[in-house]
CSV table of C-alpha atoms in Angstrom, one decimal:
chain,number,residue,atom,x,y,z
A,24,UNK,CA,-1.4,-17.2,-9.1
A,25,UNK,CA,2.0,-17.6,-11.3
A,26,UNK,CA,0.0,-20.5,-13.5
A,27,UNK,CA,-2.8,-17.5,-14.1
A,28,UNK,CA,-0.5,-14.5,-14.9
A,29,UNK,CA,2.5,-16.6,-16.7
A,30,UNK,CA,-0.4,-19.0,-18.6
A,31,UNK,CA,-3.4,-17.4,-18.8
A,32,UNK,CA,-4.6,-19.5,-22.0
A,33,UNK,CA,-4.5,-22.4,-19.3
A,34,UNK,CA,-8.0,-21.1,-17.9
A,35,UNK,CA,-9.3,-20.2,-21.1
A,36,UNK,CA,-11.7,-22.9,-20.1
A,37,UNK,CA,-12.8,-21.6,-16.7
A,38,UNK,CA,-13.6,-17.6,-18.0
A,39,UNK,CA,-15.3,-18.9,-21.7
A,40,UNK,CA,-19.1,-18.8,-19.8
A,41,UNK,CA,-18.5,-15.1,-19.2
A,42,UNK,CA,-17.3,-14.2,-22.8
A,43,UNK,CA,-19.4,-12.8,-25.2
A,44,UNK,CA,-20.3,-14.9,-28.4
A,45,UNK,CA,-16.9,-15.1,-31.0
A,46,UNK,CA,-14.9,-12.2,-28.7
A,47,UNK,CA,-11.8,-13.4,-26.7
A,48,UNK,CA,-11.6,-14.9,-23.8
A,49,UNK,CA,-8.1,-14.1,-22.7
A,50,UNK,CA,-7.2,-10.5,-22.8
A,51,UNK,CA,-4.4,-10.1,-25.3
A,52,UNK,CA,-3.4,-6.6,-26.1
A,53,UNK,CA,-1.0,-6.4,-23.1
A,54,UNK,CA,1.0,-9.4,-21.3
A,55,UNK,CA,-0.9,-10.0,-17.4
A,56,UNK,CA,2.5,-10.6,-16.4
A,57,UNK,CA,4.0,-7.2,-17.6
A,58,UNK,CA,0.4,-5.2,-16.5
A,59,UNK,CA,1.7,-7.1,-12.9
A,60,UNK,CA,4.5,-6.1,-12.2
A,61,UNK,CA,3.9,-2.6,-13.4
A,62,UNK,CA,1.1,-2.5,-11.2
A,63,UNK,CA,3.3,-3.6,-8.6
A,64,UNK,CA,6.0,-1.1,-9.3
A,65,UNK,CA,3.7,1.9,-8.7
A,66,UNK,CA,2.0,0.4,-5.6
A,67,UNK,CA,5.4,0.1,-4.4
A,68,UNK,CA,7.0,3.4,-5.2
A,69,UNK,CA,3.6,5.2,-3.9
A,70,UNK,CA,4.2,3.2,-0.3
A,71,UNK,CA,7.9,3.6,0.0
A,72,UNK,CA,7.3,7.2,-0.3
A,73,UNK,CA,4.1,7.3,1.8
A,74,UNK,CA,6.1,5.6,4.9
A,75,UNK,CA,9.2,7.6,5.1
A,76,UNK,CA,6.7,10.5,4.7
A,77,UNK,CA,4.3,9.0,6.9
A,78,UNK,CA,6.5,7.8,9.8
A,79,UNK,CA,8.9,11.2,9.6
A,80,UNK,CA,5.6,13.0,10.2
A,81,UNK,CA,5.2,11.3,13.2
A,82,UNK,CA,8.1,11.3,15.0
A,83,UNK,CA,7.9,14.8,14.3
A,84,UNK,CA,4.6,15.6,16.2
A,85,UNK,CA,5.7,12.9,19.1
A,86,UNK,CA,9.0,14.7,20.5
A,87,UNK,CA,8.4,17.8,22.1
A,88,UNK,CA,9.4,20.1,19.9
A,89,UNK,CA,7.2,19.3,17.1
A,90,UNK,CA,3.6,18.5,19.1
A,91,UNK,CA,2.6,22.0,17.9
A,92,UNK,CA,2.7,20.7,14.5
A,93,UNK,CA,0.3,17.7,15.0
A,94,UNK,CA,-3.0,19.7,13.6
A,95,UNK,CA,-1.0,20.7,10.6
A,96,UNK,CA,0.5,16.6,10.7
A,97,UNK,CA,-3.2,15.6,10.8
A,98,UNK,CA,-4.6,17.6,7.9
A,99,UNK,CA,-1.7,16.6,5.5
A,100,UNK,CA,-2.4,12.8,6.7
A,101,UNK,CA,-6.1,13.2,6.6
A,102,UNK,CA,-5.7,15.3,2.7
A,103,UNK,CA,-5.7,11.7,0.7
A,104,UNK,CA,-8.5,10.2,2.2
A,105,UNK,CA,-10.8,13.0,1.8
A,106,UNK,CA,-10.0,13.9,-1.8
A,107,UNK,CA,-11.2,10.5,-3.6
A,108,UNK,CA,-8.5,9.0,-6.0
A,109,UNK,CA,-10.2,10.1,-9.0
A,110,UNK,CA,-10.6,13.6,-7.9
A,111,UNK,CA,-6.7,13.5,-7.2
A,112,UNK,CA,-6.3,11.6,-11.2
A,113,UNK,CA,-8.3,14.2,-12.6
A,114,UNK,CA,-6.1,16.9,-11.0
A,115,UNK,CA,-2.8,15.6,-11.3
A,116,UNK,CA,-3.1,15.2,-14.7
A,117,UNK,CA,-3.0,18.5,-16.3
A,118,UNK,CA,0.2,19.1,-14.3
A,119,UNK,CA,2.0,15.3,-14.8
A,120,UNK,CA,0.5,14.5,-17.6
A,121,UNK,CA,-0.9,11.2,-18.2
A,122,UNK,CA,0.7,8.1,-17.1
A,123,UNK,CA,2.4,6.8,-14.1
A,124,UNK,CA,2.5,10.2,-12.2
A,125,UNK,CA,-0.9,10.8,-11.4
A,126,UNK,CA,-1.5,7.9,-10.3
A,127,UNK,CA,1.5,7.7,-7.4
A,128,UNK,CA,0.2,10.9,-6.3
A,129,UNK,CA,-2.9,9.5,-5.6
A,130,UNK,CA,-1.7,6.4,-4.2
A,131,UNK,CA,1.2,8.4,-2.1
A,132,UNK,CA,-2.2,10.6,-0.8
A,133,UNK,CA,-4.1,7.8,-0.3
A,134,UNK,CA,-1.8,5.8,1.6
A,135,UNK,CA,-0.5,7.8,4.1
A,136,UNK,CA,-3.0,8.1,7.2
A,137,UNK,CA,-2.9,4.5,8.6
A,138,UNK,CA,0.5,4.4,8.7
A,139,UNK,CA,0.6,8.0,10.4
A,140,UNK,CA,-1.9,7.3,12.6
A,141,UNK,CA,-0.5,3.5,13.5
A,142,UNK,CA,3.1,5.1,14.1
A,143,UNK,CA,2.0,8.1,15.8
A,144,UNK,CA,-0.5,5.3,18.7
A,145,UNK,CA,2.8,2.8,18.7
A,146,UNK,CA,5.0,6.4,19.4
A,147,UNK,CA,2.9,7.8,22.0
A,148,UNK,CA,1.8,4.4,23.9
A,149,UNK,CA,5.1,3.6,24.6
A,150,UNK,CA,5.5,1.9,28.2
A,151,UNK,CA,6.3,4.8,31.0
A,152,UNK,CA,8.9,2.4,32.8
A,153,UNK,CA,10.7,1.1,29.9
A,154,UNK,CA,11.2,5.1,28.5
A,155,UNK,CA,12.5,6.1,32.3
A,156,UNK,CA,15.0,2.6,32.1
A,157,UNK,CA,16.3,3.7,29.0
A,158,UNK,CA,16.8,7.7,30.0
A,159,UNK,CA,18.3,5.5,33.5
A,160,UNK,CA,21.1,4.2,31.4
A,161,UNK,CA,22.3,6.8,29.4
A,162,UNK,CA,20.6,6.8,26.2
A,163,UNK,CA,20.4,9.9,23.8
A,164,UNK,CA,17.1,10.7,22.3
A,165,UNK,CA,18.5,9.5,18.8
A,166,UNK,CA,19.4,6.4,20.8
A,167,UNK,CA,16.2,5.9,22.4
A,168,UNK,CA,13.7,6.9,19.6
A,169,UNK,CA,15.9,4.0,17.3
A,170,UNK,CA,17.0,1.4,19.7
A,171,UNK,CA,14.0,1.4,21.7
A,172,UNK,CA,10.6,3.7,20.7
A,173,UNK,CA,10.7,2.1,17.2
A,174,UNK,CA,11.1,-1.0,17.8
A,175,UNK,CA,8.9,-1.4,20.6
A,176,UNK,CA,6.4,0.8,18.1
A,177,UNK,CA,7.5,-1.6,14.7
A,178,UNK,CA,4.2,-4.3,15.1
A,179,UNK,CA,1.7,-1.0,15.1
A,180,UNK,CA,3.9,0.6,12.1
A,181,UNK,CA,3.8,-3.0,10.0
A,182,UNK,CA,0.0,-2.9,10.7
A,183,UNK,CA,-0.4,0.4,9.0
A,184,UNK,CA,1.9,-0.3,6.5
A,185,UNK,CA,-0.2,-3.5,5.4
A,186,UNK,CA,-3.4,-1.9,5.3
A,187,UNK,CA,-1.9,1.3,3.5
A,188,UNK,CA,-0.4,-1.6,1.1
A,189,UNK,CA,-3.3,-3.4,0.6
A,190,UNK,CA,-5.6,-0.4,-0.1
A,191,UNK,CA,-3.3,0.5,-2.6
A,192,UNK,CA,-3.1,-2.5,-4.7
A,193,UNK,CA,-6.9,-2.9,-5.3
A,194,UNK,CA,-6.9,1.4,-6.2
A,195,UNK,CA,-4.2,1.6,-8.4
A,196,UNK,CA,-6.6,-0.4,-11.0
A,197,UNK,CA,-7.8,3.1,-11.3
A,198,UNK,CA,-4.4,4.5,-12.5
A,199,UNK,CA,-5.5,2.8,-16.4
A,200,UNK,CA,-8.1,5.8,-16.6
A,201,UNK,CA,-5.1,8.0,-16.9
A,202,UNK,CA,-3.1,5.6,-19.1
A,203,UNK,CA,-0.8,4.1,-16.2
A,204,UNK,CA,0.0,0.7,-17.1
A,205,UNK,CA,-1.9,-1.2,-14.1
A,206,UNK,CA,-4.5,-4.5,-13.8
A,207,UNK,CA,-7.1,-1.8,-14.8
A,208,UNK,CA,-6.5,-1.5,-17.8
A,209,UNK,CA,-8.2,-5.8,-18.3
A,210,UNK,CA,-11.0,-4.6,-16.0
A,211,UNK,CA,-11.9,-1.6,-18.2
A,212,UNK,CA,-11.2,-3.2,-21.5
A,213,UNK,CA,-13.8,-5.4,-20.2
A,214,UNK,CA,-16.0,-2.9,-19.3
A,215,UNK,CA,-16.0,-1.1,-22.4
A,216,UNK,CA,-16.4,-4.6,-24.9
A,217,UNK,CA,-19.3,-5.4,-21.9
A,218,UNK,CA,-16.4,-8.5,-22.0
A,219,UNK,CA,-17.0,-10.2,-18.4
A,220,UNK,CA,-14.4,-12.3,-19.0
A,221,UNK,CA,-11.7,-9.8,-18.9
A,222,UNK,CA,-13.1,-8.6,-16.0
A,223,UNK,CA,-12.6,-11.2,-14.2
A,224,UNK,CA,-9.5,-12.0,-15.2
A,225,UNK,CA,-8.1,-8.3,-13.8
A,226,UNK,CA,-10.2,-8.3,-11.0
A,227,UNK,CA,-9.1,-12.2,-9.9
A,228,UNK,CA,-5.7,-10.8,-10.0
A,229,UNK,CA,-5.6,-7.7,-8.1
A,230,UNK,CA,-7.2,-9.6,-5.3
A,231,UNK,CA,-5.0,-12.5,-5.1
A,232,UNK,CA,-2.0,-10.3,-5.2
A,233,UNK,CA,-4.0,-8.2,-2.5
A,234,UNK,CA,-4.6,-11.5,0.0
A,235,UNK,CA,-0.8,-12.9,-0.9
A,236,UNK,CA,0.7,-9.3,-0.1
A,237,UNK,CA,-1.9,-9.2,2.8
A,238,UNK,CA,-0.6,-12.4,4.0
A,239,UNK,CA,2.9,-11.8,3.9
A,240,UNK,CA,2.7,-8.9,5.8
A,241,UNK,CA,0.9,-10.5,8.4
A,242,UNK,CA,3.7,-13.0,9.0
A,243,UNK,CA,6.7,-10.2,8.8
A,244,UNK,CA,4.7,-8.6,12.0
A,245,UNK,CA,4.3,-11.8,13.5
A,246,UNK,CA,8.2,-12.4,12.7
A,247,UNK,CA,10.1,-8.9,13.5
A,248,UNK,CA,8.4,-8.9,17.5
A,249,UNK,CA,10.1,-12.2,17.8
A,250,UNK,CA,13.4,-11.3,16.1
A,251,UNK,CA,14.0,-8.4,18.1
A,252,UNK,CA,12.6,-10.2,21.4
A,253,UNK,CA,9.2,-7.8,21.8
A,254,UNK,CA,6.7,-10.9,21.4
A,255,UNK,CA,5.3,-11.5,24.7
Protein backbone atom coordinates (compact mmCIF):
# COMPACT_ATOMS: atom_id res chain seq x y z
CA UNK A 1 0.00 0.00 0.00
CA UNK A 2 2.84 2.75 1.15
CA UNK A 3 5.27 1.16 -1.78
CA UNK A 4 2.10 2.01 -4.40
CA UNK A 5 1.15 5.54 -3.15
CA UNK A 6 4.89 6.69 -2.07
CA UNK A 7 6.54 4.87 -5.50
CA UNK A 8 4.02 4.45 -7.88
CA UNK A 9 6.72 4.41 -10.90
CA UNK A 10 7.72 0.96 -8.99
CA UNK A 11 4.51 -0.75 -10.76
CA UNK A 12 4.77 1.00 -13.84
CA UNK A 13 5.41 -2.50 -14.97
CA UNK A 14 2.25 -4.18 -13.63
CA UNK A 15 -0.45 -1.25 -15.04
CA UNK A 16 1.59 -0.82 -18.72
CA UNK A 17 -0.97 -3.75 -20.40
CA UNK A 18 -3.92 -1.41 -19.50
CA UNK A 19 -2.31 1.89 -21.02
CA UNK A 20 -3.08 3.03 -24.22
CA UNK A 21 -0.29 3.11 -26.95
CA UNK A 22 2.55 6.17 -26.12
CA UNK A 23 0.03 7.75 -23.08
CA UNK A 24 1.29 7.43 -19.40
CA UNK A 25 1.12 4.86 -17.35
CA UNK A 26 1.48 6.46 -14.02
CA UNK A 27 -0.90 9.32 -13.36
CA UNK A 28 1.21 12.41 -12.97
CA UNK A 29 -0.64 15.59 -12.70
CA UNK A 30 -1.24 15.25 -8.91
CA UNK A 31 0.98 13.28 -6.26
CA UNK A 32 -1.16 9.69 -5.10
CA UNK A 33 0.23 10.44 -1.89
CA UNK A 34 -1.21 14.07 -1.49
CA UNK A 35 -4.71 12.92 -3.51
CA UNK A 36 -4.53 10.28 -0.24
CA UNK A 37 -4.45 11.96 2.36
CA UNK A 38 -6.80 14.55 1.14
CA UNK A 39 -9.16 11.90 0.47
CA UNK A 40 -8.53 10.87 3.85
CA UNK A 41 -9.02 14.22 5.45
CA UNK A 42 -12.64 14.66 4.05
CA UNK A 43 -13.65 11.00 4.87
CA UNK A 44 -12.58 11.86 8.12
CA UNK A 45 -14.05 15.27 8.89
CA UNK A 46 -17.51 13.93 7.13
CA UNK A 47 -17.45 10.88 9.94
CA UNK A 48 -16.32 12.83 12.92
CA UNK A 49 -19.24 15.00 12.29
CA UNK A 50 -21.65 12.22 11.30
CA UNK A 51 -21.05 10.36 14.80
CA UNK A 52 -21.32 13.11 17.22
CA UNK A 53 -24.41 14.02 15.13
CA UNK A 54 -25.37 10.47 14.77
CA UNK A 55 -24.98 9.18 18.33
CA UNK A 56 -26.36 12.70 20.03
CA UNK A 57 -29.48 11.92 17.94
CA UNK A 58 -29.78 8.81 19.58
CA UNK A 59 -29.38 9.27 22.95
CA UNK A 60 -31.84 11.79 22.35
CA UNK A 61 -34.76 9.59 21.09
CA UNK A 62 -33.67 6.71 23.79
CA UNK A 63 -34.34 8.81 27.24
CA UNK A 64 -37.70 9.48 27.90
CA UNK A 65 -38.01 12.80 27.17
CA UNK A 66 -36.93 12.79 23.65
CA UNK A 67 -38.79 9.28 22.27
CA UNK A 68 -41.34 11.67 20.70
CA UNK A 69 -38.72 12.90 18.52
CA UNK A 70 -37.67 9.48 17.08
CA UNK A 71 -39.89 9.86 13.66
CA UNK A 72 -38.36 13.27 13.27
CA UNK A 73 -34.65 11.31 14.43
CA UNK A 74 -35.51 8.77 11.72
CA UNK A 75 -36.18 10.95 8.69
CA UNK A 76 -33.04 13.27 9.32
CA UNK A 77 -30.98 9.70 9.56
CA UNK A 78 -32.82 8.22 6.76
CA UNK A 79 -32.42 11.96 4.47
CA UNK A 80 -28.64 10.80 3.15
CA UNK A 81 -29.38 7.57 2.00
CA UNK A 82 -32.35 8.46 -0.02
CA UNK A 83 -30.99 11.49 -1.75
CA UNK A 84 -28.00 9.73 -3.83
CA UNK A 85 -24.50 11.51 -3.29
CA UNK A 86 -24.57 13.12 -6.61
CA UNK A 87 -28.00 14.57 -6.22
CA UNK A 88 -26.54 16.05 -2.79
CA UNK A 89 -23.07 17.31 -5.08
CA UNK A 90 -25.25 18.77 -7.54
CA UNK A 91 -27.09 20.69 -4.83
CA UNK A 92 -24.54 21.70 -2.57
CA UNK A 93 -22.73 23.24 -5.03
CA UNK A 94 -24.43 26.32 -5.94
CA UNK A 95 -24.54 27.22 -2.32
CA UNK A 96 -20.60 25.93 -1.22
CA UNK A 97 -19.22 26.29 -4.21
CA UNK A 98 -17.04 23.76 -5.68
CA UNK A 99 -14.55 22.01 -3.71
CA UNK A 100 -14.28 20.20 -0.48
CA UNK A 101 -17.75 21.40 0.80
CA UNK A 102 -20.08 19.65 -1.18
CA UNK A 103 -18.58 16.78 -0.95
CA UNK A 104 -18.57 16.50 3.31
CA UNK A 105 -22.18 17.28 2.99
CA UNK A 106 -22.70 14.38 1.16
CA UNK A 107 -20.57 12.24 2.93
CA UNK A 108 -21.82 13.73 6.48
CA UNK A 109 -25.59 12.72 4.77
CA UNK A 110 -24.50 9.70 3.75
CA UNK A 111 -22.93 8.52 6.70
CA UNK A 112 -25.12 8.93 9.30
CA UNK A 113 -27.97 6.10 9.46
CA UNK A 114 -25.76 3.00 10.44
CA UNK A 115 -24.36 4.61 13.11
CA UNK A 116 -27.88 6.03 14.34
CA UNK A 117 -29.43 3.05 13.84
CA UNK A 118 -26.35 0.74 15.56
CA UNK A 119 -26.34 3.28 18.59
CA UNK A 120 -29.97 3.70 18.85
CA UNK A 121 -30.25 -1.05 18.94
CA UNK A 122 -26.98 -1.07 21.43
CA UNK A 123 -29.12 1.96 23.56
CA UNK A 124 -32.40 0.39 23.61
CA UNK A 125 -31.15 -3.49 24.11
CA UNK A 126 -29.49 -2.75 27.07
CA UNK A 127 -29.81 -5.70 29.66
CA UNK A 128 -33.06 -5.09 32.13
CA UNK A 129 -30.92 -6.33 35.31
CA UNK A 130 -27.75 -4.55 34.74
CA UNK A 131 -29.99 -0.96 34.21
CA UNK A 132 -32.00 -1.86 37.65
CA UNK A 133 -28.21 -2.75 39.39
CA UNK A 134 -26.94 0.45 38.35
CA UNK A 135 -30.30 2.66 39.39
CA UNK A 136 -29.68 0.01 42.86
CA UNK A 137 -26.55 1.78 43.57
CA UNK A 138 -27.03 5.22 43.11
CA UNK A 139 -26.15 6.15 39.74
CA UNK A 140 -27.44 9.45 38.03
CA UNK A 141 -28.73 9.17 34.53
CA UNK A 142 -25.51 11.14 33.33
CA UNK A 143 -23.72 8.45 35.30
CA UNK A 144 -25.52 5.62 33.98
CA UNK A 145 -25.92 6.61 30.24
CA UNK A 146 -21.67 7.21 30.34
CA UNK A 147 -20.37 4.62 32.74
CA UNK A 148 -22.64 2.03 31.77
CA UNK A 149 -25.31 2.37 28.60
CA UNK A 150 -22.44 3.38 26.39
CA UNK A 151 -20.16 1.22 27.07
CA UNK A 152 -22.14 -1.74 27.28
CA UNK A 153 -23.62 -0.17 23.67
CA UNK A 154 -19.64 0.82 22.28
CA UNK A 155 -19.18 -2.77 20.11
CA UNK A 156 -22.75 -1.93 18.21
CA UNK A 157 -21.64 1.86 17.90
CA UNK A 158 -17.86 0.75 16.42
CA UNK A 159 -19.93 -1.53 14.04
CA UNK A 160 -21.79 1.35 12.61
CA UNK A 161 -19.04 3.54 12.70
CA UNK A 162 -16.98 1.10 10.41
CA UNK A 163 -19.46 0.57 7.93
CA UNK A 164 -20.45 4.43 7.82
CA UNK A 165 -16.44 4.72 7.45
CA UNK A 166 -15.99 2.36 4.94
CA UNK A 167 -18.97 3.53 2.73
CA UNK A 168 -17.45 6.69 2.79
CA UNK A 169 -14.06 6.05 1.62
CA UNK A 170 -15.08 4.30 -1.65
CA UNK A 171 -17.93 7.51 -2.29
CA UNK A 172 -15.82 10.32 -1.66
CA UNK A 173 -14.13 9.30 -5.19
CA UNK A 174 -17.12 11.14 -6.25
CA UNK A 175 -16.17 14.46 -4.52
CA UNK A 176 -13.42 15.00 -7.88
CA UNK A 177 -16.74 15.71 -10.04
CA UNK A 178 -17.01 18.88 -8.01
CA UNK A 179 -13.23 19.59 -7.92
CA UNK A 180 -12.56 18.14 -4.24
CA UNK A 181 -9.16 16.85 -4.30
CA UNK A 182 -9.97 12.98 -3.71
CA UNK A 183 -8.70 9.31 -5.43
CA UNK A 184 -11.30 10.35 -8.06
CA UNK A 185 -9.84 12.56 -9.63
CA UNK A 186 -7.10 9.25 -11.15
CA UNK A 187 -10.29 7.24 -11.75
CA UNK A 188 -11.87 10.00 -13.89
CA UNK A 189 -8.78 11.26 -15.56
CA UNK A 190 -8.79 7.76 -16.69
CA UNK A 191 -12.09 7.71 -17.74
CA UNK A 192 -11.97 10.71 -19.74
CA UNK A 193 -8.32 9.67 -21.70
CA UNK A 194 -10.33 5.96 -21.88
CA UNK A 195 -6.67 5.56 -19.81
CA UNK A 196 -7.38 2.02 -17.82
CA UNK A 197 -4.39 2.34 -16.29
CA UNK A 198 -5.19 5.21 -14.25
CA UNK A 199 -8.13 3.64 -13.42
CA UNK A 200 -6.80 1.12 -11.81
CA UNK A 201 -4.42 2.76 -10.13
CA UNK A 202 -7.31 5.05 -8.20
CA UNK A 203 -9.61 2.41 -7.92
CA UNK A 204 -6.64 -0.17 -6.35
CA UNK A 205 -6.21 2.47 -3.81
CA UNK A 206 -9.48 3.43 -2.54
CA UNK A 207 -10.03 -0.23 -1.93
CA UNK A 208 -7.01 -1.07 -0.07
CA UNK A 209 -7.37 1.97 2.09
CA UNK A 210 -11.12 0.72 2.37
CA UNK A 211 -10.10 -3.13 3.60
CA UNK A 212 -6.97 -1.63 5.87
CA UNK A 213 -9.45 1.00 7.46
CA UNK A 214 -12.08 -2.00 7.41
CA UNK A 215 -9.61 -4.06 9.20
CA UNK A 216 -8.57 -1.83 11.71
CA UNK A 217 -11.82 -1.15 12.93
CA UNK A 218 -12.60 -4.58 13.27
CA UNK A 219 -9.82 -5.17 15.73
CA UNK A 220 -10.54 -1.75 17.82
CA UNK A 221 -14.23 -3.50 18.44
CA UNK A 222 -12.66 -6.67 19.10
CA UNK A 223 -10.20 -4.61 21.59
CA UNK A 224 -12.41 -1.88 23.52
CA UNK A 225 -15.07 -4.99 24.82
CA UNK A 226 -11.98 -6.44 26.38
CA UNK A 227 -10.43 -3.30 27.67
CA UNK A 228 -13.43 -2.22 29.49
CA UNK A 229 -14.24 -6.00 30.61
CA UNK A 230 -17.67 -6.40 28.31
CA UNK A 231 -16.15 -9.48 26.12
CA UNK A 232 -17.88 -12.47 27.22
Amino acid sequence: MLALVLHPEWFEPMFAPFAPQGAAIIYDRASLLSLSLSHLGIVAAASVAAIIVAVLLAILVTRPSGKAFLPLSRTIANMGQTFPPVAVLALAVPMLGFGSGPTLVALFLYGILPIFENTMTGLSTLPPATMEAARGIGLSRRQRLFQVELPLALPLILTGIRLSVVIAIGTATIGSTVAARTLGEVIIAGLLTNNTAYVLQGGLIVGLFAVLIYDALTQLEAFFPKRLGLAH
